[in-house]
Amino acid sequence: MTSPTTTLTNGGAWLLEEPPSSIFTPEQLSDEHRLVAQTTDEFVTAEVLPNLDRLENKDWELARHLIHRCGELGLLGVDAPEEYGGLALDKTSSVVVAEHISRSASFAVTFGGQTNLCILPITMFGTEDQQRRYLPRLVTGDIIGAYALSESSSGSDALAARTRATKQPDGSWILSGEKMWISNGGFADLFIVFANVDGEKFTAFLVERTFPGFSSGNEEHKMGLHGSSTTPVVLQDVPVPATNVLGEIGRGHKVALNTLNFGRFKLGAMCVGGCRMMIAESARYGSQRKQFNQPIASFGAIKHKLGEMVARTYALESLVYRLAGVADGALADTAKSEKGGAVARAFEELAVESAIAKVFGSEVLSYVVDETVQIHGGNGFVSDYPAERHYRDARVNRIFEGTNEINRLLIPGMLVRRAVKGDLALIPAAKRLQDEVLSPSMPSLVDGDEALGAELRTIGAFKKVALMVLGTAMQTYGEKLTDQQEVLSFAADILIDTYAAESAVLRARQARLGGHHAADQHEAAARVYVDGAAARVEAVAKSALAAMADGDTLRTLLAALRRLLKVQPVNAVALRRQLADAATAAPGYIFS
Ligand SMILES: Cc1cc2nc3c(=O)[nH]c(=O)nc-3n(C[C@H](O)[C@H](O)[C@H](O)COP(=O)(O)OP(=O)(O)OC[C@H]3O[C@@H](n4cnc5c(N)ncnc54)[C@H](O)[C@@H]3O)c2cc1C
């Protein structure tokens, strides 16, 4: 199953290029993709949602059973090779499953622990022997997997793990240490454990629960995700066979980071599913709940919320599927035997975009759950309604898979590193832009007559603003740029809004040019998103430039910024109302 061809703009190149002529969108999902979505949806509706209370009461036998059911339905093997029982489907299928499984946030974490954090690293880095020993049972759900990287003293600084691995004369290993916050920790059978060999060679090991000296601690008392297991894991002189080193000694960071690259992309997809569900619940509640003799959904203030929830979700969904298309394009010609390594390489190349999907997804979801609670009023604050649980469950997305602060630093950081290495022509582009912005004849934006032409030009301006901020930062701080976290985070915000806005506009444009029946709604969502992004990009760029320049230089840069972002505002109030009314009538998220 392969997605339609997509322009291959990998590894941040989109920042320097004209928008691609086409991107992969949910409207292009094949019948097989839709069948995967339907299978996942039916499973969640019939087997997970009716059992949420049991999961929240930590019925791990049920969690195991549900994972086993996912195995029977083929949902665990989407990314696994066929010779070990997997289906080796495309990454779009993987996104579809992630999106639809996430209607229960707790079960989605259990599922993600199995698939993204265990099956995938073994598929990407396992030897033939390791894949043969573990993948068939993981793919059927006969055994449960987990990923043990974090420790109490090393979360963001994960490579500073204290867990030690000591080589024995026969080539086997003894592992000692304690891991923290491990998803599926209470009942998993197989753990990917990261430890330092000789105190410095960070390495991944496959550790079975039955190995002597292995135990898991008590369940954490969490704010949310009560239906997923999170425990410490204790390794007391645990013997691990020589054949259970995953990847190479001293190359554990490759396993850890590539797993996270893919995991971040999938987290973005899971957030899409959460947002869609929340929009449906808010739209339903808004049309049923009456105040002042009217459904609250008829009030402009509520329409504003619903319309904005839809527009941001649309941008997120467009970004995630675009990325899935890029990944599938990159993997299309890969021989099956090469697939695991090729996936790792593809997502290493797409690390910037995956980090964007993670930060953007978790923050759109945060916004959407917060407004869901608000639309529910007092009922949003009590546990009789699901809004309260969604709100608590969503919060951790900004913390795990690399906190949003760390991911924000990575986004421009990785682009700058690529630029310095010469892999991305960012430096000459920033130089050209500098000459251009200093020229008083620089053209400002004008409306165009092509579909979403004005929005496309605005996005061109966003890219220039991103280059202006990054170029000024590189010039101002040189090698010390990594110390300037505030400026890097500002740059990340601009890059995130740019990629999201471009994805939304390209999708809406395709809907318009393809004569899609809901093209007006697509355009409304894209326009609302670009309108909000323009205000954010301008504010953030101002803050960044003011931190780096002063006097005449700052005045020149700010004048250039004003010229670049001279954007005709749209009537976003009317467009949000249009989106809100459509969501209320459905009721739900009307796209895809
Ligand atoms: C429910 C749940 C499930 C989890 N599942 C797993 C799992 O399955 N496997 C696993 O290995 N881990 C798991 N984790 C752990 C998770 O990945 C870590 O909590 C996360 O990486 C953050 O690490 P920390 O908690 O130590 O926070 P810290 O690293 O102490 O960060 C605290 C704050 O400081 C900021 N910060 C830290 N360093 C910097 C820096 N250099 N610059 C700027 N700001 C910085 C952070 O952004 C954050 O805001 C899970 C956590 C939770 C809550």
XYZ file of C-alpha atoms and ligand atoms in Angstrom:
645
model
C 0.000 0.000 0.000
C 1.780 3.153 -1.095
C 0.567 6.705 -0.940
C 0.398 8.764 -4.107
C 3.668 10.386 -5.033
C 4.610 13.432 -3.104
C 7.340 15.931 -3.744
C 10.285 14.830 -1.668
C 11.192 17.871 0.336
C 13.104 16.239 3.132
C 15.071 17.454 6.078
C 14.059 21.120 6.325
C 14.472 21.776 2.591
C 10.865 23.049 2.475
C 12.094 26.179 4.228
C 14.191 27.166 1.212
C 11.930 25.912 -1.531
C 8.770 27.030 -3.268
C 5.752 25.079 -1.937
C 5.525 21.630 -3.598
C 2.910 21.254 -6.315
C 1.220 18.496 -4.342
C 1.295 16.974 -0.891
C -0.308 13.850 0.488
C -3.595 14.653 2.236
C -6.271 12.649 4.086
C -8.499 13.117 1.038
C -6.119 10.807 -0.860
C -6.383 7.895 1.568
C -6.876 4.662 -0.351
C -9.643 2.119 0.277
C -7.115 0.000 2.194
C -6.235 2.952 4.435
C -9.923 3.534 5.086
C -10.374 -0.124 5.943
C -7.504 0.120 8.441
C -9.194 3.193 9.961
C -12.541 1.396 10.154
C -11.030 -1.719 11.765
C -9.266 0.406 14.382
C -12.358 2.501 15.045
C -14.636 -0.504 15.424
C -12.192 -2.126 17.838
C -11.918 1.023 19.986
C -15.694 1.562 19.993
C -16.621 -2.030 20.796
C -13.783 -3.176 23.030
C -11.822 -0.269 24.530
C -14.269 2.551 25.281
C -16.825 0.348 27.106
C -13.968 -0.886 29.327
C -12.331 2.421 30.213
C -13.286 2.182 33.897
C -11.653 -1.235 34.205
C -8.494 0.080 32.572
C -8.531 3.160 34.837
C -8.717 0.728 37.772
C -5.531 -0.859 36.498
C -6.931 -4.128 35.213
C -3.719 -5.073 33.410
C -5.075 -8.498 32.419
C -7.618 -6.566 30.359
C -4.885 -4.324 28.924
C -2.959 -7.454 27.875
C -6.102 -8.926 26.361
C -6.790 -5.735 24.375
C -3.232 -5.699 23.051
C -3.696 -9.327 22.057
C -6.904 -8.366 20.245
C -4.945 -5.647 18.402
C -2.556 -8.422 17.369
C -5.436 -10.529 16.029
C -6.719 -7.549 14.060
C -3.277 -6.892 12.542
C -2.900 -3.507 14.221
C 0.386 -4.318 15.973
C 2.181 -5.446 12.829
C 1.681 -2.375 10.652
C 5.373 -1.393 10.838
C 6.809 -4.912 11.266
C 8.298 -7.099 8.497
C 6.101 -9.765 6.932
C 8.545 -12.606 7.604
C 7.964 -12.097 11.329
C 4.191 -11.864 11.163
C 3.954 -8.142 10.413
C 2.143 -6.439 7.555
C 4.916 -3.995 6.548
C 2.336 -1.408 5.492
C 3.202 2.152 4.564
C 3.685 4.928 7.121
C 0.327 6.421 6.180
C -1.325 3.252 7.520
C 0.705 3.641 10.670
C -0.606 7.199 11.056
C -4.178 6.056 10.413
C -3.938 3.445 13.190
C -2.308 5.916 15.608
C -4.960 8.528 14.921
C -7.876 6.181 15.467
C -6.489 4.230 18.439
C -6.060 7.500 20.334
C -9.747 7.828 21.170
C -8.647 6.268 24.454
C -5.520 8.184 25.465
C -4.565 5.598 28.102
C -4.864 2.626 25.790
C -3.057 4.572 23.062
C -0.040 4.843 25.389
C -0.129 1.076 26.081
C -0.410 0.480 22.335
C 2.376 2.995 21.573
C 4.661 1.305 24.134
C 4.188 -1.952 22.242
C 4.408 -0.681 18.664
C 6.418 2.559 18.513
C 8.717 1.910 21.447
C 9.373 -1.825 21.161
C 8.381 -3.381 17.829
C 9.797 -0.487 15.835
C 13.293 -0.268 17.403
C 13.656 -4.054 17.045
C 12.543 -3.761 13.407
C 14.992 -0.905 12.800
C 18.012 -2.177 14.744
C 17.470 -5.842 15.651
C 19.619 -8.654 14.277
C 17.879 -11.405 12.332
C 18.079 -13.598 15.410
C 16.551 -10.930 17.665
C 13.768 -10.217 15.189
C 13.003 -13.939 14.869
C 12.983 -14.414 18.644
C 10.853 -11.417 19.610
C 8.897 -9.878 16.738
C 6.399 -12.714 16.047
C 5.240 -12.731 19.680
C 5.166 -8.924 19.918
C 3.162 -8.656 16.707
C 0.528 -11.129 17.936
C 0.419 -9.434 21.327
C 1.481 -12.658 23.071
C 4.176 -10.634 24.799
C 4.092 -6.973 25.784
C 6.935 -4.539 25.136
C 8.296 -1.425 26.835
C 11.098 1.095 26.410
C 13.215 2.014 29.434
C 15.333 5.076 28.729
C 14.499 7.654 31.451
C 15.918 7.624 34.955
C 15.083 9.770 37.973
C 18.179 11.908 37.389
C 18.249 11.758 33.589
C 15.047 12.525 31.687
C 15.798 15.190 29.090
C 19.504 14.424 29.501
C 18.761 10.776 28.748
C 22.252 9.851 27.564
C 23.559 10.588 31.085
C 21.930 7.361 32.324
C 23.472 5.825 35.438
C 22.355 2.291 34.678
C 25.525 0.286 34.104
C 26.276 -2.684 31.872
C 29.348 -4.737 32.741
C 30.754 -7.249 30.309
C 31.344 -10.780 31.635
C 34.203 -13.067 30.534
C 31.772 -15.163 28.445
C 30.617 -12.066 26.515
C 27.309 -11.706 28.362
C 26.368 -8.617 30.415
C 25.274 -7.687 33.928
C 22.908 -4.692 34.106
C 22.352 -2.648 37.295
C 20.318 0.495 37.794
C 16.835 1.923 38.007
C 14.624 3.347 35.282
C 11.687 5.698 35.879
C 8.243 6.389 34.383
C 8.236 3.315 32.127
C 5.002 2.899 30.142
C 3.727 -0.713 30.347
C 6.248 -1.126 33.211
C 3.773 -2.993 35.430
C 3.087 -5.861 33.042
C 5.455 -5.813 30.058
C 7.501 -8.931 29.283
C 10.268 -7.388 27.187
C 12.087 -4.121 27.884
C 14.497 -2.174 25.709
C 16.844 -0.962 28.440
C 19.523 1.688 27.875
C 22.695 1.436 29.941
C 26.247 2.739 29.877
C 29.044 0.276 29.206
C 32.212 1.255 31.130
C 30.393 4.387 32.227
C 30.487 5.939 28.771
C 29.330 3.688 25.923
C 25.572 4.212 25.826
C 23.989 0.966 24.627
C 20.544 -0.619 24.199
C 19.778 -4.117 25.558
C 16.803 -6.458 25.214
C 15.856 -7.496 28.747
C 13.147 -10.009 29.616
C 11.103 -9.705 32.796
C 11.999 -13.304 33.666
C 15.745 -12.555 33.814
C 16.877 -12.877 37.477
C 17.141 -9.573 39.349
C 14.564 -7.774 37.199
C 11.536 -6.205 38.905
C 9.124 -3.329 38.412
C 8.135 -0.899 41.166
C 4.750 0.454 42.195
C 2.436 2.257 39.820
C 2.955 6.033 39.756
C 0.029 8.176 40.954
C -0.437 10.260 37.839
C -2.454 13.341 36.916
C -3.986 11.451 33.979
C -3.613 8.323 31.851
C -4.857 6.262 34.787
C -5.577 3.426 32.406
C -1.945 3.007 31.385
C 0.778 1.456 33.507
C 3.737 3.677 34.480
C 6.289 2.263 36.908
C 9.960 2.334 37.775
C 11.984 -0.655 36.638
C 14.722 -2.050 38.876
C 17.688 -3.994 37.540
C 19.664 -5.722 40.263
C 22.656 -7.422 38.650
C 20.486 -8.717 35.816
C 22.330 -11.163 33.499
C 21.701 -10.376 29.830
C 22.959 -12.663 27.035
C 25.547 -11.313 24.581
C 22.987 -11.829 21.815
C 20.643 -9.281 23.422
C 22.567 -6.111 22.614
C 20.262 -4.062 20.350
C 22.306 -2.170 17.763
C 25.974 -1.620 18.494
C 27.866 -1.096 21.749
C 28.236 2.655 22.260
C 25.575 3.391 19.604
C 22.547 3.297 21.889
C 21.903 6.952 21.114
C 21.124 5.887 17.523
C 18.485 3.445 18.783
C 17.099 5.957 21.285
C 16.985 8.966 18.979
C 15.657 7.167 15.911
C 12.938 5.570 18.003
C 12.029 9.023 19.285
C 12.062 10.532 15.781
C 9.414 8.072 14.671
C 7.593 8.237 18.019
C 7.288 12.017 17.800
C 5.726 11.806 14.374
C 3.263 9.180 15.651
C 2.495 11.301 18.712
C 1.466 14.093 16.351
C -0.909 11.623 14.655
C -2.364 10.513 17.983
C -3.032 14.155 18.852
C -5.049 14.515 15.623
C -7.328 11.713 16.825
C -7.715 13.342 20.245
C -8.606 16.708 18.687
C -11.193 15.200 16.354
C -12.890 13.425 19.243
C -12.904 16.583 21.369
C -14.410 18.659 18.546
C -17.194 16.092 18.189
C -17.907 16.128 21.933
C -17.839 19.928 22.090
C -20.083 20.282 19.041
C -22.594 17.794 20.453
C -22.609 19.413 23.879
C -22.803 22.902 22.374
C -25.931 22.082 20.420
C -27.655 20.330 23.356
C -26.813 22.633 26.247
C -29.144 25.620 26.439
C -28.612 28.879 28.293
C -30.735 32.004 27.860
C -33.141 29.709 25.927
C -30.600 29.077 23.210
C -28.105 26.313 22.475
C -24.726 27.642 23.613
C -23.324 26.741 20.158
C -25.366 29.661 18.776
C -23.294 32.192 20.753
C -20.465 33.920 18.901
C -18.010 33.321 21.750
C -18.577 29.551 21.515
C -18.459 29.639 17.695
C -15.083 31.346 17.979
C -13.805 28.469 20.093
C -15.205 25.711 17.882
C -14.030 27.411 14.683
C -10.517 27.872 16.041
C -10.402 24.275 17.316
C -11.330 23.073 13.828
C -8.819 25.348 12.048
C -5.897 24.291 14.252
C -6.823 20.623 14.004
C -7.038 20.980 10.232
C -3.507 22.410 10.132
C -2.203 19.617 12.368
C -3.901 16.887 10.365
C -2.598 18.380 7.105
C 0.941 18.493 8.505
C 0.887 14.914 9.811
C -0.442 13.404 6.564
C 1.925 15.496 4.465
C 4.780 14.077 6.522
C 3.441 10.530 6.151
C 3.421 11.079 2.380
C 6.990 12.380 2.423
C 8.123 9.351 4.450
C 6.298 6.916 2.145
C 7.781 8.653 -0.897
C 11.249 8.246 0.588
C 10.637 4.576 1.396
C 8.779 3.627 -1.799
C 11.698 2.048 -3.630
C 13.227 0.323 -0.630
C 13.630 -3.446 -0.838
C 11.668 -5.253 1.888
C 14.850 -6.659 3.452
C 16.200 -3.110 3.826
C 13.012 -1.646 5.262
C 14.003 -1.443 8.955
C 17.232 0.482 8.348
C 15.568 2.619 5.686
C 12.810 3.689 8.114
C 15.457 4.731 10.647
C 17.299 6.747 7.974
C 14.103 8.333 6.632
C 13.050 9.535 10.065
C 16.567 10.691 10.898
C 16.297 12.854 7.794
C 12.837 13.988 8.919
C 13.855 14.611 12.543
C 13.060 18.346 12.283
C 9.596 17.692 10.881
C 8.906 14.933 13.435
C 9.823 17.303 16.275
C 7.499 19.883 14.698
C 4.681 17.290 14.590
C 5.249 16.484 18.270
C 5.324 20.054 19.565
C 2.553 21.280 17.317
C 0.360 18.212 17.907
C 0.642 18.321 21.679
C -0.020 22.068 21.789
C -2.994 21.982 19.433
C -4.384 19.156 21.565
C -3.768 21.181 24.748
C -5.644 24.102 23.229
C -8.496 21.891 22.060
C -8.946 20.044 25.379
C -8.816 23.308 27.293
C -11.574 24.812 25.146
C -13.528 21.542 25.408
C -13.577 21.938 29.195
C -14.589 25.594 28.793
C -17.436 24.771 26.409
C -18.673 22.221 28.967
C -18.669 24.881 31.742
C -19.093 23.311 35.213
C -19.720 19.953 33.569
C -16.236 20.218 32.103
C -14.734 20.266 35.575
C -16.451 17.185 36.991
C -15.823 13.576 36.169
C -19.422 12.818 35.054
C -18.365 14.107 31.631
C -15.299 12.875 29.699
C -13.920 16.404 29.132
C -12.278 16.373 32.568
C -10.427 13.109 31.849
C -9.359 14.245 28.376
C -7.918 17.409 29.897
C -5.802 15.458 32.402
C -4.814 12.775 29.880
C -3.603 15.274 27.277
C -1.151 17.150 29.491
C 1.673 14.623 29.370
C 2.015 14.894 25.594
C 4.005 18.085 26.117
C 6.346 16.214 28.488
C 7.141 12.774 27.089
C 8.895 11.821 23.811
C 11.231 14.760 24.595
C 9.714 17.772 26.330
C 8.436 20.547 24.081
C 11.276 22.768 25.313
C 13.879 20.213 24.202
C 12.098 19.667 20.877
C 11.866 23.426 20.299
C 15.647 23.662 20.732
C 16.171 20.720 18.383
C 14.097 22.171 15.514
C 16.291 25.201 14.625
C 19.351 23.510 16.154
C 19.238 20.649 13.652
C 18.612 23.037 10.732
C 21.607 25.164 11.713
C 23.821 22.075 12.080
C 22.791 20.925 8.600
C 23.480 24.400 7.254
C 26.956 24.505 8.817
C 27.742 21.043 7.393
C 26.628 22.289 3.969
C 23.690 19.850 3.726
C 21.139 22.671 3.656
C 21.739 25.908 1.744
C 20.430 28.028 4.606
C 23.434 30.339 4.929
C 23.473 31.614 1.303
C 19.681 31.968 1.404
C 19.907 34.047 4.587
C 22.623 36.187 2.968
C 20.528 36.778 -0.156
C 17.604 37.725 2.042
C 19.762 40.174 3.978
C 20.630 41.982 0.727
C 16.961 41.918 -0.245
C 15.610 43.290 3.044
C 18.123 46.112 3.012
C 16.775 47.165 -0.375
C 13.935 49.712 0.000
C 12.416 48.421 -3.254
C 11.639 45.040 -1.756
C 8.107 44.192 -2.909
C 5.407 43.779 -0.291
C 2.695 41.184 -0.582
C -0.298 41.723 -2.772
C -3.435 39.683 -3.199
C -3.397 37.172 -6.011
C -6.256 35.689 -7.985
C -5.130 32.054 -7.942
C -6.645 29.716 -5.322
C -5.314 30.794 -1.937
C -2.654 32.866 -3.738
C -2.522 35.477 -0.976
C -2.069 32.794 1.667
C 0.702 31.140 -0.331
C 2.482 34.468 -0.566
C 2.073 34.971 3.167
C 3.728 31.624 3.734
C 6.571 32.708 1.448
C 6.911 35.676 3.785
C 6.929 33.399 6.863
C 9.839 31.504 5.332
C 11.723 34.754 4.808
C 11.013 35.795 8.391
C 12.325 32.426 9.620
C 15.471 32.910 7.521
C 15.865 36.461 8.783
C 15.686 35.324 12.414
C 17.930 32.285 11.898
C 20.427 34.222 9.757
C 20.636 37.068 12.282
C 21.021 34.549 15.115
C 23.851 32.688 13.362
C 25.593 35.966 12.582
C 25.123 37.374 16.088
C 26.045 34.341 18.167
C 28.076 32.070 15.879
C 29.007 28.874 17.694
C 27.459 30.206 20.901
C 23.955 30.098 19.396
C 23.137 26.950 21.399
C 23.299 29.088 24.578
C 20.518 31.350 23.264
C 17.545 29.160 24.087
C 14.974 31.941 23.983
C 15.954 32.978 20.448
C 16.084 29.342 19.314
C 12.622 28.748 20.778
C 11.277 31.849 18.997
C 12.766 30.529 15.745
C 11.114 27.156 16.410
C 7.725 28.832 16.846
C 8.076 30.532 13.453
C 9.197 27.302 11.782
C 6.304 25.343 13.309
C 3.706 27.883 12.214
C 5.256 28.026 8.743
C 5.217 24.267 8.152
C 1.710 23.941 9.610
C 0.314 26.874 7.625
C 1.893 25.682 4.388
C 0.506 22.172 4.895
C -3.005 23.551 5.553
C -2.967 25.884 2.550
C -1.610 23.272 0.139
C -4.293 20.826 1.231
C -7.067 23.412 0.895
C -5.721 24.409 -2.501
C -5.777 20.792 -3.645
C -9.366 20.502 -2.392
C -10.329 23.630 -4.379
C -8.504 22.656 -7.573
C -9.800 19.083 -7.320
C -13.404 20.316 -6.987
C -13.849 18.752 -3.536
C -17.436 19.150 -2.252
C -16.197 20.739 1.002
C -13.616 22.993 -0.684
C -15.151 26.114 0.927
C -14.659 24.644 4.394
C -11.108 23.593 3.548
C -10.341 27.146 2.461
C -11.987 28.608 5.549
C -9.882 26.430 7.850
C -6.648 27.247 6.011
C -7.408 30.980 5.957
C -8.213 31.117 9.676
C -4.998 29.269 10.429
C -2.832 31.556 8.278
C -4.474 34.652 9.736
C -3.623 33.593 13.300
C -0.153 32.418 12.296
C 0.642 35.802 10.694
C -0.021 37.591 13.981
C 2.027 35.054 15.951
C 4.943 35.031 13.508
C 5.166 38.821 13.580
C 5.062 39.021 17.390
C 7.618 36.266 17.892
C 9.967 37.605 15.201
C 9.892 41.044 16.822
C 10.845 39.561 20.186
C 13.656 37.541 18.603
C 15.082 40.447 16.603
C 14.890 42.817 19.579
C 16.936 40.311 21.592
C 19.683 40.303 18.961
C 19.922 43.821 17.531
C 19.422 47.419 18.574
C 19.567 50.960 17.183
C 19.586 51.390 13.409
C 20.117 47.692 12.738
C 16.991 46.786 14.707
C 15.010 49.556 13.008
C 16.039 48.241 9.576
C 15.155 44.677 10.489
C 11.770 45.690 11.916
C 10.979 47.779 8.823
C 11.786 44.742 6.665
C 9.613 42.570 8.886
C 6.697 44.993 8.489
C 7.102 45.023 4.705
C 7.325 41.254 4.544
C 4.236 40.692 6.657
C 2.056 43.382 5.159
C -0.815 40.960 4.930
C -4.393 41.845 4.125
C -6.402 40.564 7.123
C -9.293 38.200 6.379
C -12.662 38.192 8.114
C -11.655 35.374 10.427
C -14.742 35.908 12.586
C -17.043 34.961 9.703
C -14.794 32.055 8.676
C -14.683 30.649 12.219
C -18.479 30.896 12.409
C -18.710 28.985 9.147
C -16.455 26.213 10.521
C -18.256 26.132 13.873
C -21.687 25.878 12.233
C -20.485 23.009 10.056
C -19.020 21.209 13.107
C -22.260 21.689 15.071
C -24.419 20.474 12.179
C -22.316 17.332 11.634
C -21.868 17.109 14.694
C -18.093 16.700 14.666
C -14.932 17.412 12.765
C -16.051 17.636 9.156
C -12.799 16.907 7.316
C -11.620 13.403 6.299
C 3.170 9.143 31.815
C 4.611 9.079 31.434
C 5.052 8.031 30.641
C 6.404 7.943 30.307
N 6.835 6.871 29.568
C 8.171 6.686 29.396
C 8.659 5.483 28.793
O 7.887 4.599 28.396
N 9.997 5.326 28.683
C 10.875 6.271 29.110
O 12.073 6.052 28.980
N 10.451 7.430 29.664
C 9.125 7.651 29.833
N 8.676 8.803 30.432
C 9.634 9.800 30.888
C 9.639 11.057 30.036
O 10.183 10.777 28.786
C 10.414 12.144 30.806
O 9.607 12.518 31.904
C 10.735 13.339 29.936
O 11.719 12.998 29.000
C 11.232 14.544 30.745
O 12.253 14.205 31.610
P 12.188 14.646 33.148
O 10.863 14.218 33.660
O 13.390 14.127 33.829
O 12.206 16.210 33.135
P 13.498 17.149 33.166
O 14.458 16.703 32.130
O 13.991 17.262 34.555
O 12.866 18.527 32.718
C 12.200 19.428 33.610
C 11.954 20.738 32.870
O 13.216 21.317 32.497
C 13.280 21.489 31.107
N 14.634 21.209 30.637
C 15.402 20.121 30.888
N 16.588 20.233 30.267
C 16.572 21.404 29.609
C 17.484 22.078 28.761
N 18.662 21.563 28.421
N 17.140 23.270 28.267
C 15.924 23.813 28.544
N 15.014 23.225 29.326
C 15.326 22.029 29.846
C 12.265 20.502 30.518
O 11.816 20.906 29.251
C 11.173 20.546 31.574
O 10.336 21.641 31.348
C 7.315 8.931 30.737
C 6.851 9.998 31.519
C 5.525 10.075 31.865
C 5.080 11.212 32.729
